[in-house]
C-alpha positions as a printed NumPy array, in Angstrom:
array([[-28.143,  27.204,  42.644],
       [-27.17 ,  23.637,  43.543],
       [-30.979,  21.878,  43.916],
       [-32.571,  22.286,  47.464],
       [-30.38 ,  23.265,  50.241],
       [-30.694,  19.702,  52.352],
       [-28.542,  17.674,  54.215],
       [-27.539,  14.534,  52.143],
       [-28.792,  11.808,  54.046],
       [-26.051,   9.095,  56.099],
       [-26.31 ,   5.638,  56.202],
       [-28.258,   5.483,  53.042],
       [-26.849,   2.579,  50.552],
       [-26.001,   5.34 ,  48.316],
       [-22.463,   6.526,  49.128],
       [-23.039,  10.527,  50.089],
       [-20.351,  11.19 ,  47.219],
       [-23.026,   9.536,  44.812],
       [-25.982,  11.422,  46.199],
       [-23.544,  14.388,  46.06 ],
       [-23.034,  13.865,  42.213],
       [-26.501,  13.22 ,  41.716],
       [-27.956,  16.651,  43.416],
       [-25.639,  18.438,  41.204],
       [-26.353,  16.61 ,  38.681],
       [-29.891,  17.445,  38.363],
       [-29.528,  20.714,  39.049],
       [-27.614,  20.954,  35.511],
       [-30.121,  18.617,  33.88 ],
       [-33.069,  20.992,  35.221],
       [-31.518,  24.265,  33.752],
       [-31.083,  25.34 ,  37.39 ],
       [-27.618,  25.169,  36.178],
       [-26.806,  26.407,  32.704],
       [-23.753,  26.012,  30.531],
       [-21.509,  29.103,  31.435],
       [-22.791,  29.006,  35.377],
       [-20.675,  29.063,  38.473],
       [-20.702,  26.484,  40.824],
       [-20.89 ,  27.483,  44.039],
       [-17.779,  26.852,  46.239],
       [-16.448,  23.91 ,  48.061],
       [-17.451,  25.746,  51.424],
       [-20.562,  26.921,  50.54 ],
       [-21.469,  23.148,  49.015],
       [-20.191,  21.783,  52.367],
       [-22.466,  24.101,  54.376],
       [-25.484,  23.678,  52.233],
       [-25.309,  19.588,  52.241],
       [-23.78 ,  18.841,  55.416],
       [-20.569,  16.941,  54.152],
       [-16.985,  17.362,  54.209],
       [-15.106,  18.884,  51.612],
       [-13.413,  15.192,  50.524],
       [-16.608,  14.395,  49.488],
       [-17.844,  17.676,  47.601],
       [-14.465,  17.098,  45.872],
       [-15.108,  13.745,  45.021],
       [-18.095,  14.387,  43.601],
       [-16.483,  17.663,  41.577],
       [-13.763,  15.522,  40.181],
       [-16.235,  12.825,  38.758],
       [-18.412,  15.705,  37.395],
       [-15.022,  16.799,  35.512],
       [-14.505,  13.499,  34.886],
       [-18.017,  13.396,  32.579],
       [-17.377,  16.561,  31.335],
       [-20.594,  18.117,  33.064],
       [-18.489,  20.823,  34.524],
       [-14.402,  22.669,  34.064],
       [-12.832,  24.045,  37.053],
       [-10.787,  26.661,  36.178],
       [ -7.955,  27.702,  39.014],
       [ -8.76 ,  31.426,  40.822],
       [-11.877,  31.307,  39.134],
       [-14.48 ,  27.84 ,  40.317],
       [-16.129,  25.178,  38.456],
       [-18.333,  26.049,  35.943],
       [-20.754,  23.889,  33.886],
       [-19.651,  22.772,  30.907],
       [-21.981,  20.481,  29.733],
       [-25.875,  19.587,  30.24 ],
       [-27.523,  16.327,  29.504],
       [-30.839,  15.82 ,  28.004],
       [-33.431,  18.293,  29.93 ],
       [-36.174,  15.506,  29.828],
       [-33.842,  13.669,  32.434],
       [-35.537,  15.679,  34.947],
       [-38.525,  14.14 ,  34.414],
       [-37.506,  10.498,  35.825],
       [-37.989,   9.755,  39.46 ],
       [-34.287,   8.452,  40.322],
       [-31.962,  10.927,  38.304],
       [-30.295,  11.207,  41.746],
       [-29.164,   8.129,  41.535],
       [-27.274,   8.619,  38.484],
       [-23.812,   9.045,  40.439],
       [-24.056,   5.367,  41.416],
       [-25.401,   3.779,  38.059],
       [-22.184,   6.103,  36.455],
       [-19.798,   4.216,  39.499],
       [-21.336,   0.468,  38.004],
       [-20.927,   1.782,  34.483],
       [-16.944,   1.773,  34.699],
       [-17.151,  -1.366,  36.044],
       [-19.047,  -2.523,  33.065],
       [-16.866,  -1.377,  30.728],
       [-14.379,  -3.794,  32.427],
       [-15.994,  -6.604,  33.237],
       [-18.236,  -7.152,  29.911],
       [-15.455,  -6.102,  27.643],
       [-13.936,  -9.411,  28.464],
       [-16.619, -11.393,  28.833],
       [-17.737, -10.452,  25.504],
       [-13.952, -11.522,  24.404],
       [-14.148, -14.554,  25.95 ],
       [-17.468, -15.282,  25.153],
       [-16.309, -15.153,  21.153],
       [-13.384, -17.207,  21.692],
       [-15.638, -19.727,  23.566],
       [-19.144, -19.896,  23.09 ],
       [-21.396, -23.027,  21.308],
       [-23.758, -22.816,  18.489],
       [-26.212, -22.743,  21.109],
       [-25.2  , -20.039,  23.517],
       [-24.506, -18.044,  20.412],
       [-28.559, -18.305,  19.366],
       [-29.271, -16.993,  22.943],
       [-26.977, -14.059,  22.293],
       [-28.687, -13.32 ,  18.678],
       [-32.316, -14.177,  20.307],
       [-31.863, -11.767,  22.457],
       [-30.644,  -9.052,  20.35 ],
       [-33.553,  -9.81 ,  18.312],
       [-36.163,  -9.062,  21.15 ],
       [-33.975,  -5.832,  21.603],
       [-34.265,  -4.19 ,  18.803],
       [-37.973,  -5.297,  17.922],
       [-38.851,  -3.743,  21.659],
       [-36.546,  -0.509,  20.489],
       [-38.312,  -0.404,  17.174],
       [-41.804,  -0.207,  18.692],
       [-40.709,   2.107,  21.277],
       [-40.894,  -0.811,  24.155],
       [-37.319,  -1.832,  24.759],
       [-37.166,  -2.486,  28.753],
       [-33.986,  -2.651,  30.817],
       [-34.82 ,  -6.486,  31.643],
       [-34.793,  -6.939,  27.355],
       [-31.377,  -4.917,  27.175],
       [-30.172,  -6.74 ,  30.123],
       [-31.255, -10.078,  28.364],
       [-28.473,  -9.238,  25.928],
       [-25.598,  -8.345,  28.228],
       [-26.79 , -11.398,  30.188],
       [-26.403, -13.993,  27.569],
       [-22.871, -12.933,  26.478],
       [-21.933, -13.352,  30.025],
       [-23.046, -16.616,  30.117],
       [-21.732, -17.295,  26.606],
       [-18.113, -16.673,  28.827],
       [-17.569, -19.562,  30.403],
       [-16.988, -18.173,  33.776],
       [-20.023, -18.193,  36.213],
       [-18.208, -15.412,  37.916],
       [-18.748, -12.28 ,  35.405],
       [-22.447, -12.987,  35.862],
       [-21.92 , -13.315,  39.246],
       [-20.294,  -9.878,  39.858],
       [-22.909,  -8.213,  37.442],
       [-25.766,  -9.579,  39.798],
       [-23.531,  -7.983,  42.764],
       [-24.365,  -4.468,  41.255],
       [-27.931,  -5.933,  39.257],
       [-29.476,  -2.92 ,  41.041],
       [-27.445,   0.099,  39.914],
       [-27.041,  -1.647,  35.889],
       [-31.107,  -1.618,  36.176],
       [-31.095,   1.999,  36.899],
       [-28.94 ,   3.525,  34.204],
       [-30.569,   0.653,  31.608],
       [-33.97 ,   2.568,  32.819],
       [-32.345,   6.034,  32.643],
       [-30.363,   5.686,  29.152],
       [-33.586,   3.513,  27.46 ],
       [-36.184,   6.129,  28.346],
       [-33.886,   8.89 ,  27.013],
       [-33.591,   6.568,  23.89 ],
       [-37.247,   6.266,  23.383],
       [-38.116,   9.475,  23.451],
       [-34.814,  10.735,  21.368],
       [-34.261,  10.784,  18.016],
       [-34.047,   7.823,  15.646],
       [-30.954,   7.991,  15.157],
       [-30.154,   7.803,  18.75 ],
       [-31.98 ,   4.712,  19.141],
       [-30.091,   3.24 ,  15.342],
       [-27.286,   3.563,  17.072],
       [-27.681,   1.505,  20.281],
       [-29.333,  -1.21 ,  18.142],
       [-25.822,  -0.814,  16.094],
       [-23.954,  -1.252,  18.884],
       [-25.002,  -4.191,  19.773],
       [-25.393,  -5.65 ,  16.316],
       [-21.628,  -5.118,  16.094],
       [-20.689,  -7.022,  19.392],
       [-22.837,  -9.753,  18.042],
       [-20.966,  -9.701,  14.475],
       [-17.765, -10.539,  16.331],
       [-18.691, -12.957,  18.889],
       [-20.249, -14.549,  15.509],
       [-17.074, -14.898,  14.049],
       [-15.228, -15.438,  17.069],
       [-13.268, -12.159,  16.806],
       [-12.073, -12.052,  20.96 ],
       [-10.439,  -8.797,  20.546],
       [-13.369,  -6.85 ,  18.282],
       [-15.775,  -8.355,  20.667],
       [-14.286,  -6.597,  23.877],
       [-13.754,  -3.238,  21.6  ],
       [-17.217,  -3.741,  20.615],
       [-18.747,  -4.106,  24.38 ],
       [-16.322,  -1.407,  25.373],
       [-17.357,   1.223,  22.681],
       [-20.876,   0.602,  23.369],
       [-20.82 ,   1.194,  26.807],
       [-18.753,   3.884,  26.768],
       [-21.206,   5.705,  24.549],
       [-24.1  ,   4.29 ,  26.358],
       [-22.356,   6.958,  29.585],
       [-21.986,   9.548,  26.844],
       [-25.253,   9.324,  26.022],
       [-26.432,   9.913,  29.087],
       [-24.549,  13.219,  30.573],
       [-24.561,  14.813,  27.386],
       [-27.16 ,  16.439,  25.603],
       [-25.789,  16.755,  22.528],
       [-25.711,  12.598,  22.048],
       [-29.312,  12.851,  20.968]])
């Protein structure tokens, strides 16, 4: 069963596709959907929200696109996947369609501000950037971190960039970055260790090449990281 049977609701900021995603979404994260389950099908997901089938199958093709669920042909979509079941427990896991939508813009956008931000940044700028990262994983280490502290870090390598127009673009979408920072930092501090190790890795690693003014590792570096930070997120086996 696909969470309540409710119409999705129009002229909301979030795009229906989004809320779509995000109904369906937790559903799987609740165990209301288990790995193995059916889906039910485009029609019946059309009659139980209220939407058009483009939309439905938008949000099916991002779920396959996360690896949450496999359609097989003749036979439906079936999940594949479930993220962490504590998900359910934060108050805007519905919204996790949009924060994924920012996330791919991330990837873009930061990956080369972080390369430019290597290639260009002062002694200065480049304190900022390991100040921050500091206060990151001090927070992370006493099970405090914040969005605002992660966002300090993303922030400062932005600025680090040169161009007032990567910052500019991230405060365009400040809103949905907030939410999956808040989403993938409560999973991380109440996951394993070794889930949290490896976000404070991450970023020690972007930091290592800005340091030594490696453009290329730098945008690998940003890339990686927040390609794992989605992984993280929709699947429960990146504890």
């Amino acid at each position: 069963m696909v969470a309540e049977a409710a119409p999705l609701e129009r002229g909301q900021r979030v795009r229906l596709a989004d809320q779509l995603y995000g109904k369906i979404f937790e559903s799987i994260a609740s165990g209301r959907l288990n790995v193995g389950d059916k889906l039910p099908s485009e029609h019946e997901i059309c009659d139980q929200f209220g939407v058009s089938r483009p939309v439905v199958r938008e949000a099916l093709l991002r779920l396959r696109a996360d690896g949450l669920v496999t359609a097989h042909q003749g036979l439906g979509t079936f999940v594949s996947h479930q993220p962490a079941p504590r998900l359910k427990t934060f108050p805007d896991v519905q919204n996790v369609g949009a924060y994924l939508r920012a996330q791919e813009v991330r990837v873009a956008l930061e990956g080369d501000a972080a390369r430019l931000a290597a290639l260009r940044r002062n002694d200065e700028q480049l304190e900022r950037i390991a100040a921050a990262h500091r206060a990151f994983v001090a927070a992370l280490e006493q099970g405090q971190v914040s969005a605002e502290a992660d966002l300090a870090f993303h922030a400062s390598i932005a600025d680090a960039s040169g161009n007032d127009f990567y910052w500019g673009v991230l405060e365009n979408i400040h809103e949905a970055i907030s939410g999956f920072m808040r989403l993938s930092l409560s999973l991380t501090r109440t996951g394993s260790r070794q889930r949290a190790q490896r976000v404070a890795d991450e970023h020690a690693a972007i930091l290592s090449a800005i340091r030594e003014q490696d453009g290329e590792r730098a945008r690998v570096a940003m890339q990686f990281h927040l390609g794992q930070a989605r992984h993280r997120l929709v699947d429960r086996e990146r504890d």
